[in-house]
XYZ file of C-alpha atoms in Angstrom:
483
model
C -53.835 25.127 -28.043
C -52.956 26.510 -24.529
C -55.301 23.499 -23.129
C -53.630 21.008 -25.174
C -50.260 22.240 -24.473
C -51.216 22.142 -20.474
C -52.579 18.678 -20.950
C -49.569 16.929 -22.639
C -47.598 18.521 -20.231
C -49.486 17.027 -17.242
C -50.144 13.542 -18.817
C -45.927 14.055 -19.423
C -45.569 14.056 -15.589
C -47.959 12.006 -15.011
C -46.263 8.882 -17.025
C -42.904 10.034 -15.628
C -43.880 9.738 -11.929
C -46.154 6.432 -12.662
C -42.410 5.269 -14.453
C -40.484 5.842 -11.628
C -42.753 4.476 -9.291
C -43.077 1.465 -11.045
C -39.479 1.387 -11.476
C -38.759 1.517 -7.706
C -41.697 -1.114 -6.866
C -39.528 -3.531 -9.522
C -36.152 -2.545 -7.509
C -37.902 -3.508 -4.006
C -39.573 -6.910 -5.097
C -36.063 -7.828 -6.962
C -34.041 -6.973 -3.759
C -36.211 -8.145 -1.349
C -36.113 -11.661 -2.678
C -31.995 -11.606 -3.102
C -31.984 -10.096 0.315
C -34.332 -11.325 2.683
C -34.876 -9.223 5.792
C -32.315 -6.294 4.533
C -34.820 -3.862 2.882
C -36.994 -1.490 4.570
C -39.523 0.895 3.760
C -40.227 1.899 7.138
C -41.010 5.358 7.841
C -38.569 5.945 10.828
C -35.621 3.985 8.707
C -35.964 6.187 5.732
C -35.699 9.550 7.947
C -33.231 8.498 9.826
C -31.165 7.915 5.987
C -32.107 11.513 4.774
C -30.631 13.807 7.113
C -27.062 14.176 8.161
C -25.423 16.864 10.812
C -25.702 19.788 7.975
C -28.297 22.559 7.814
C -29.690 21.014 4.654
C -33.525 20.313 4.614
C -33.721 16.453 4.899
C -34.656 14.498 2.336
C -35.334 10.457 2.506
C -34.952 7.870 -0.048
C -37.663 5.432 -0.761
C -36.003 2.442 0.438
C -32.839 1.140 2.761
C -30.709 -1.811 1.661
C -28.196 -3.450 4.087
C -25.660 -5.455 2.392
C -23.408 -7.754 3.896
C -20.914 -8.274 1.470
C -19.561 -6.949 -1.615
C -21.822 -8.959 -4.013
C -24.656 -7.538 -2.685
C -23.462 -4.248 -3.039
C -23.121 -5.098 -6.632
C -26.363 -6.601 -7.004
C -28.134 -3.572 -5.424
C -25.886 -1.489 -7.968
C -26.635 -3.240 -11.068
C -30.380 -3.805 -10.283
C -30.813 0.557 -9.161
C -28.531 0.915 -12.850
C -30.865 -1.493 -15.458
C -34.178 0.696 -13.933
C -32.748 4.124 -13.459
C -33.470 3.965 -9.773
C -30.528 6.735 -7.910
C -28.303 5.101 -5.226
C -27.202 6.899 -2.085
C -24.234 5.082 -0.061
C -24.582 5.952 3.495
C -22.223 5.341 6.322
C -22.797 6.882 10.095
C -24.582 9.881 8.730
C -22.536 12.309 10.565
C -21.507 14.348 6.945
C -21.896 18.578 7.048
C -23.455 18.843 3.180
C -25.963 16.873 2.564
C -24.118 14.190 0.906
C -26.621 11.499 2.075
C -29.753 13.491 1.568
C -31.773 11.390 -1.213
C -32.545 14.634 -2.967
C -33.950 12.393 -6.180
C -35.677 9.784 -4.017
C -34.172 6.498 -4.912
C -32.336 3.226 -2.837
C -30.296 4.375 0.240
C -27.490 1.818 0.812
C -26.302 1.596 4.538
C -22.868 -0.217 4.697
C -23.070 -0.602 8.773
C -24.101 -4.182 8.735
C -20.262 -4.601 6.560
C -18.587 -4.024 9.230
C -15.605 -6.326 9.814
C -11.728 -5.994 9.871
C -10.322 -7.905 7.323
C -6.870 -7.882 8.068
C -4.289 -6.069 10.267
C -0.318 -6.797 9.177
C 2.136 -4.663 12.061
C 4.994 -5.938 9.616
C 3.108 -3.694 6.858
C 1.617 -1.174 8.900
C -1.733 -1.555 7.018
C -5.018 -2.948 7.669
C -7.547 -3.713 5.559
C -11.498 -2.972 6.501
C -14.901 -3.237 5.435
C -16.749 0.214 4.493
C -19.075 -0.236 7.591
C -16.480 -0.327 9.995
C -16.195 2.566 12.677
C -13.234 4.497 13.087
C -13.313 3.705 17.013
C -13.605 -0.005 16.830
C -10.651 0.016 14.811
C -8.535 1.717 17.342
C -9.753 -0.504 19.979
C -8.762 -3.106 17.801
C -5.344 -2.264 16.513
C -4.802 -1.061 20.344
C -3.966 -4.333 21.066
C -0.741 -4.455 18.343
C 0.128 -1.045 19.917
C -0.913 0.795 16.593
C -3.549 3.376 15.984
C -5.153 4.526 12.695
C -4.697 8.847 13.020
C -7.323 10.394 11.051
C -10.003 11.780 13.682
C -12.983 14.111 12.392
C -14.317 13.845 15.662
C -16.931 11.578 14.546
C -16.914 8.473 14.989
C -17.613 8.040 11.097
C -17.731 4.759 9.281
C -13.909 4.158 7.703
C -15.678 4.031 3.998
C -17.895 7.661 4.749
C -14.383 9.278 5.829
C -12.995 7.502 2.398
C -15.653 9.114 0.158
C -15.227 12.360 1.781
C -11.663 12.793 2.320
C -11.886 13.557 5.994
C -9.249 14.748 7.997
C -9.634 16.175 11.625
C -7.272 16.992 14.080
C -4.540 15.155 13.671
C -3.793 15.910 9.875
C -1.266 18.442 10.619
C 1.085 15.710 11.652
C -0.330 12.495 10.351
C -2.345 13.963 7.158
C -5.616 13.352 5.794
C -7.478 10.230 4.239
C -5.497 11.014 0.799
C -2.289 10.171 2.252
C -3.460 7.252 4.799
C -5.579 5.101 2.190
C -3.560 2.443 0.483
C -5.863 1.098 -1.695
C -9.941 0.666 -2.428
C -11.965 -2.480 -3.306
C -15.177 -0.114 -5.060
C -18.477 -1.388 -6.935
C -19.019 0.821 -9.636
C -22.384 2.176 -11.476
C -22.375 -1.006 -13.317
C -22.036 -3.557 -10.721
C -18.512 -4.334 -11.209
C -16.267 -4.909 -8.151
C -12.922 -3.689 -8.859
C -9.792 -2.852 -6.865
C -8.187 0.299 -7.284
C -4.207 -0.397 -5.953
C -2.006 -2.901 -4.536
C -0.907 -2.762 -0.995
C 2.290 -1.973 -1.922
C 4.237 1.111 -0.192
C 4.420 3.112 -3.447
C 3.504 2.365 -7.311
C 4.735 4.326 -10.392
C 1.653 1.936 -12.747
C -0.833 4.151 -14.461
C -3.399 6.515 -13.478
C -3.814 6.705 -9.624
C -7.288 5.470 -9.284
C -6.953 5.407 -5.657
C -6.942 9.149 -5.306
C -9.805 9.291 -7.752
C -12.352 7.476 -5.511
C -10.965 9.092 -2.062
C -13.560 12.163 -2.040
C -15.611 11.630 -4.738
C -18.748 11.493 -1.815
C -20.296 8.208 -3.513
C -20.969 9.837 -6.793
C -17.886 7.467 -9.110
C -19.000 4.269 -7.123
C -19.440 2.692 -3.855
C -16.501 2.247 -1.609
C -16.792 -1.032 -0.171
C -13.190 -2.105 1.540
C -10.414 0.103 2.798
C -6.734 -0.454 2.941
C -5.379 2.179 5.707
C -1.851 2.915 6.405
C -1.202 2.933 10.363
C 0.919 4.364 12.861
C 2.870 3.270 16.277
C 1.148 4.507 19.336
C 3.839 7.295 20.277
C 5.912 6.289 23.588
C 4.502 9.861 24.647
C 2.054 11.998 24.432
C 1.480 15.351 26.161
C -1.925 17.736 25.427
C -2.001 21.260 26.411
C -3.462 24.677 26.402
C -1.891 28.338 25.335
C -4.373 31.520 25.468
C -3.185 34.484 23.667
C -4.209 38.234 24.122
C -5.917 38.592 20.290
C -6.459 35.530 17.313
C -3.822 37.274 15.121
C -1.083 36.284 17.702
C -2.103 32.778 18.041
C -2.278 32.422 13.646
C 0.823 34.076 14.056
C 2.641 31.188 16.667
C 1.189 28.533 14.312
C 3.094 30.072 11.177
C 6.128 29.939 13.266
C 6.039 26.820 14.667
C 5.734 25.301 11.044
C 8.765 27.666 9.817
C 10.680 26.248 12.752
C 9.856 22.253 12.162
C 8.312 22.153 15.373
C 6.539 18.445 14.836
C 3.435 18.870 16.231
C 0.880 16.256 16.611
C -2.465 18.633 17.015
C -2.884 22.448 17.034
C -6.466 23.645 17.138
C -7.553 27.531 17.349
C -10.602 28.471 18.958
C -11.659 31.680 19.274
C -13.067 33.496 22.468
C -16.716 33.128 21.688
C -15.896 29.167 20.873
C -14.420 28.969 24.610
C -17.282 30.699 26.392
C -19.652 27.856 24.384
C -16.990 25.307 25.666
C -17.474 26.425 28.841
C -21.090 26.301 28.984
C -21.141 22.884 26.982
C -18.483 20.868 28.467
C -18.762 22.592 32.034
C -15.200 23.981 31.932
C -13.317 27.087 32.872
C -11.422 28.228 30.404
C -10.778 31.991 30.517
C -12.854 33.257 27.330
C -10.287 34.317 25.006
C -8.284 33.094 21.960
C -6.842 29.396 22.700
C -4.513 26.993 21.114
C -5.260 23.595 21.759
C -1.605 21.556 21.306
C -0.443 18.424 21.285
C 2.965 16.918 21.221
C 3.735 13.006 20.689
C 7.439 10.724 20.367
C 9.773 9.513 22.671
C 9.706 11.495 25.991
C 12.720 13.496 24.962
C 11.438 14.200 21.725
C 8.481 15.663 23.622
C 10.026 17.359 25.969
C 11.952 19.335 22.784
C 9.230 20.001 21.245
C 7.199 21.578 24.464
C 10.248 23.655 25.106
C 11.016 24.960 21.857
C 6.807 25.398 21.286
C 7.301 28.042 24.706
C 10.043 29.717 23.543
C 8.565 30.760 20.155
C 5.753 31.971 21.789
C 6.918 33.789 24.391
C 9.480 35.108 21.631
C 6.309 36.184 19.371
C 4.213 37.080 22.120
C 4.856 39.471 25.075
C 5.321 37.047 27.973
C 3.244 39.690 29.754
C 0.504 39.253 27.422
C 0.336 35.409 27.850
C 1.382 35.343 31.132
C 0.310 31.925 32.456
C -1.624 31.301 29.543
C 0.178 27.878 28.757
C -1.439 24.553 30.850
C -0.282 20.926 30.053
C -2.412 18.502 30.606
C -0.904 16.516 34.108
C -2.929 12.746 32.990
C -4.641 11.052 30.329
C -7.307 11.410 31.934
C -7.237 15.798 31.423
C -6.246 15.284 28.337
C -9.045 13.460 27.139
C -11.373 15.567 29.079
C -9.271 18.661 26.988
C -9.958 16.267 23.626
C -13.483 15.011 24.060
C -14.162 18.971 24.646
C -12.713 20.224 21.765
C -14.734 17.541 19.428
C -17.519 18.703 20.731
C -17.375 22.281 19.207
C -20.318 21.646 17.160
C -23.056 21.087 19.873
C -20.552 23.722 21.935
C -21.633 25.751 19.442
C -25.149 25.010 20.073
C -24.315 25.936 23.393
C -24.318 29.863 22.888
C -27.907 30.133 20.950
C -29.889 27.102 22.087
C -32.011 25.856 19.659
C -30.139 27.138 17.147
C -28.924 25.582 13.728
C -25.408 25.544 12.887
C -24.605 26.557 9.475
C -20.313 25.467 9.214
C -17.924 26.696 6.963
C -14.779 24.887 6.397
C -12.402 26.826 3.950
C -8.869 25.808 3.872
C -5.979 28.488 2.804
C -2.251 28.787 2.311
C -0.543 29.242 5.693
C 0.712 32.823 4.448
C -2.861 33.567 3.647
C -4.435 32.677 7.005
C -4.403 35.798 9.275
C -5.516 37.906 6.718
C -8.655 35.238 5.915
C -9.318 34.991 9.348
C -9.029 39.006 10.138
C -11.536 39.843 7.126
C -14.344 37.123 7.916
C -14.509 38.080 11.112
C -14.557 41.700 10.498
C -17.237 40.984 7.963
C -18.822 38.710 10.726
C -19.131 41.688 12.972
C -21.077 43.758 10.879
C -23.917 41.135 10.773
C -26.469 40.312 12.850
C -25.242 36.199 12.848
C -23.016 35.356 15.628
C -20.509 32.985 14.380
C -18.055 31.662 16.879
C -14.472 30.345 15.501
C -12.788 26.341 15.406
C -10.296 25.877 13.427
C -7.283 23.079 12.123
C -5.477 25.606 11.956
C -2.245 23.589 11.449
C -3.397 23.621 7.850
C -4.764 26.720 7.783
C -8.512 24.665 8.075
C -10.949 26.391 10.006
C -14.821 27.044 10.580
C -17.436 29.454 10.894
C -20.029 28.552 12.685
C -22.548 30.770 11.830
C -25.935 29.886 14.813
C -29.126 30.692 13.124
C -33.151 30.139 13.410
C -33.952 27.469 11.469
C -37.604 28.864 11.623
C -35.832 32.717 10.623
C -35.931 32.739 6.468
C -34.135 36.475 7.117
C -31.279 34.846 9.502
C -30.606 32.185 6.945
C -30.267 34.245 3.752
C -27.772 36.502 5.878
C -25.741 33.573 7.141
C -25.618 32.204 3.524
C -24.296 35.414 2.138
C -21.660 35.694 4.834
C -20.874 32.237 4.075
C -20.961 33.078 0.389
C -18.498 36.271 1.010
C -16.113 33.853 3.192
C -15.793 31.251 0.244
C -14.825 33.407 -2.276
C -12.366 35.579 0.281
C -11.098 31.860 0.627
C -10.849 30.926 -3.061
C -8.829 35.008 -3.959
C -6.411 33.649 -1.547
C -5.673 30.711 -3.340
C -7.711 28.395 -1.159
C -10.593 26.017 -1.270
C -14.249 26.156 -0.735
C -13.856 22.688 1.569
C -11.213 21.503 3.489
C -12.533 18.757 4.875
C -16.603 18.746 4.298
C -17.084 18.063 0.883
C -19.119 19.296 -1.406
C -21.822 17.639 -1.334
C -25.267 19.967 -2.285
C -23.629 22.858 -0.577
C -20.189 23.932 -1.539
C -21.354 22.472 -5.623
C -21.570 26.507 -7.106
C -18.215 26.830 -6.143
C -16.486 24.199 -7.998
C -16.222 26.029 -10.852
C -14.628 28.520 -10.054
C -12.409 26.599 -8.119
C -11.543 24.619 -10.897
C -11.618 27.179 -13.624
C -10.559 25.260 -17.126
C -10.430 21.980 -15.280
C -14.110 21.950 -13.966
C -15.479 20.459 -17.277
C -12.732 17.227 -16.885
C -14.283 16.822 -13.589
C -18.052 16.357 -15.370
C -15.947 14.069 -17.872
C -15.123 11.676 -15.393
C -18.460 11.621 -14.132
C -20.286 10.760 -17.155
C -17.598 8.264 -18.022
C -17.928 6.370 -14.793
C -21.161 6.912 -13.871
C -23.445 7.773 -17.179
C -26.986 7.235 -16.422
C -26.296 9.251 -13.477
C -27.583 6.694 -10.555
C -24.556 7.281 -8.477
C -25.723 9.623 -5.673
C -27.221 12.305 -8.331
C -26.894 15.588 -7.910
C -24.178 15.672 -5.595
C -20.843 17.264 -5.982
C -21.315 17.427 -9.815
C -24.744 18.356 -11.088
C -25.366 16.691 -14.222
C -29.106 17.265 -14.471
């Protein structure tokens, strides 16, 4: 019985596997015919689709489409959906959990070859782009109108990856994140349908906002094929500079103010000491090695000299002057303060910096403003009884920020420590009223967590999967795990 049982087991896999392989072998000879030239099986393409910038294991699909329009899209869609074949959107490949890992095998679809700009209207302040597009060739384009699109993760991410996962970046605190600066989305969903989510109008009271739905759902609703973006003047102005502060709880503390006081700041970034000193060493700077706001102000020139002034004065009123002495540097050129920028988006491989060879396991909890010292105090205390070093970045205008905690990839010890510190930091996070990801996503990583993030509302969430998406095809087992 024990035999028999074993053998219908294995003659069970054994049909399943030779199913899905045939299944896949259908999906290549149907696509390759439509689309002549734009699938690939080659074994450097499909690594180079299943691995991102996380700490995830990679994992690559089984083949690579590259679409050049929306109707391909669909027919890639359609044909994955009538032979159960998973679908993977992928963009620059610069996500932090393993969103575009093809942990189920299946089609990757790589919407860099969909890469033009529809439409720029000054008169509307929107634009309208492909998914493909990058976020820096559409500043260079709207550059020439005098307009600039705001969200910057640092990355220079594909406008439909920073769609799917919500990014934000530096400049949220003034500007926001990609929930407030998408308009609307032209998306292909599980079935093949193209459909458009909104109008382009500047605000809409008509139904369910199904706009909002698709920003962050990481490619697991449908596949995000054109963005409308909301855009904004280049300021008249802009200044960048640098305050250092004797201990982290002083700097949280400045930020805090600065909000209570309507201080309009364009950027305000908190790295800790250990962050600098990896600065330092990655960007050749130096920067004395010690808590550091990165700031900057934008508007008219008087508007920015206000808001430097009043910025000074709060600190030095919550600060001893003594303490921050000449801490605060403005940047004299554009040139500085892109040299102060480019560091600054460079914490990851700054992070590097400090163990090399190392592998950066990155937090990015996001708490109330009130909340924040406190967070910050206790997951660094718990930090310091570790073994991990984990220096400190943070958006800290939103009360945003990152552990990065260095470990050996090779070191099976390290990483179980790093994930329970990690573990400990998400569910400080979450008792404050926070979130697991303010900007990552949840991709494999942060997916435990939703629930109790969610509480009552967790099971709506795997409702709307199953409604959109229910033979599960739509980048499986990401965000919500339905098998």
């Amino acid at each position: 019985m024990i035999v028999l049982r074993f053998m219908q087991g294995r003659a069970s896999t054994l049909i399943s596997s030779f199913m899905a392989t045939n299944s896949i072998t259908s999906v290549l000879t149907i696509l390759s015919d439509a689309m002549p030239g734009q699938v690939s099986t080659a074994t450097d393409i499909l690594q180079a689709h299943g691995k991102d910038y996380s700490w995830h294991r990679p994992a690559a699909p089984e083949a690579v489409c590259f679409p050049r329009s929306n109707e391909e899209v669909a027919l890639i869609v359609k044909t994955c959906g009538e032979h159960g074949v998973p679908i993977i959107p992928f963009g620059a490949g610069s996500s932090l959990e393993g969103g575009v890992l093809a942990t189920r095998g299946g089609v990757s679809v790589d919407l860099t070859q969909m890469n033009k700009i529809l439409n720029v209207s000054v008169a509307d302040m929107d634009c309208t782009v492909q998914g493909g597009v990058r976020r820096l060739q559409l500043n260079e384009r709207l550059a020439a109108d005098g307009m600039f699109f705001p969200v910057d993760p640092g990355a220079n991410a594909t406008l439909g990856g920073m769609t799917a996962t919500r990014a934000s970046g530096t400049n949220a605190v003034r500007y926001g994140t990609m929930r407030e600066n998408v308009v609307s989305l032209k998306v292909v969903l599980a079935d093949g349908q193209i459909i458009e989510t909104g109008t382009r109008a500047r605000k809409s009271a008509a139904g369910y906002d199904l706009t909002r739905l698709f920003v962050g759902s990481e490619g697991t609703l449908g596949i995000i094929t054109e963005v409308t973006l909301r855009m904004q003047r280049i300021p008249a102005r802009i200044e960048a500079a640098v305050i250092r502060f004797p201990d982290i709880s002083s700097a949280i503390d400045v930020v805090i103010k600065t909000h209570a006081a309507g201080i309009r700041m364009a950027r305000i970034e908190l790295l800790d000491g250990l962050m600098m000193q990896g600065m330092n060493l990655y960007s050749n700077l130096q920067y004395p090695e010690q808590p550091t706001l990165f700031l900057e102000f934008n508007g008219s020139p008087s508007e920015v000299d206000d808001q430097v002034r009043a910025f000074r004065q709060l600190a030095d009123r919550t600060v001893n002057p003594d303490a921050i002495g000449d801490g605060f540097e403005q940047a004299a050129t554009p040139a500085e303060r892109e040299r102060l920028w480019h560091a600054r988006h460079h914490a990851y491989h700054s992070s590097i910096a400090l163990r090399p060879g190392c592998q950066v396991m990155s937090s990015d909890v996001c708490v109330p403003m009130s909340k924040l010292n406190a967070c910050v105090q206790a997951v660094r205390d718990d930090v310091a009884r570790s073994s991990i070093i984990a220096p400190l970045v943070g958006h800290i205008g939103e009360g945003n920020f990152h552990m990065q905690f260095l470990v050996d990839p090779e070191n099976d010890a390290e990483i179980a420590e790093a994930r329970l510190l990690h573990e400990r930091l998400v569910n400080m996070a979450l008792s404050y009223g926070g979130t697991c990801t303010g900007e990552h996503g949840v991709g494999i990583g942060k997916r435990k967590y939703l629930e109790a993030e969610y509480g009552d509302a967790f099971g709506l969430l795997k409702n709307i999967k199953l409604a959109l998406d229910p033979g599960n095809i739509m980048n499986p087992g990401k965000v919500i795990a339905l098998s």
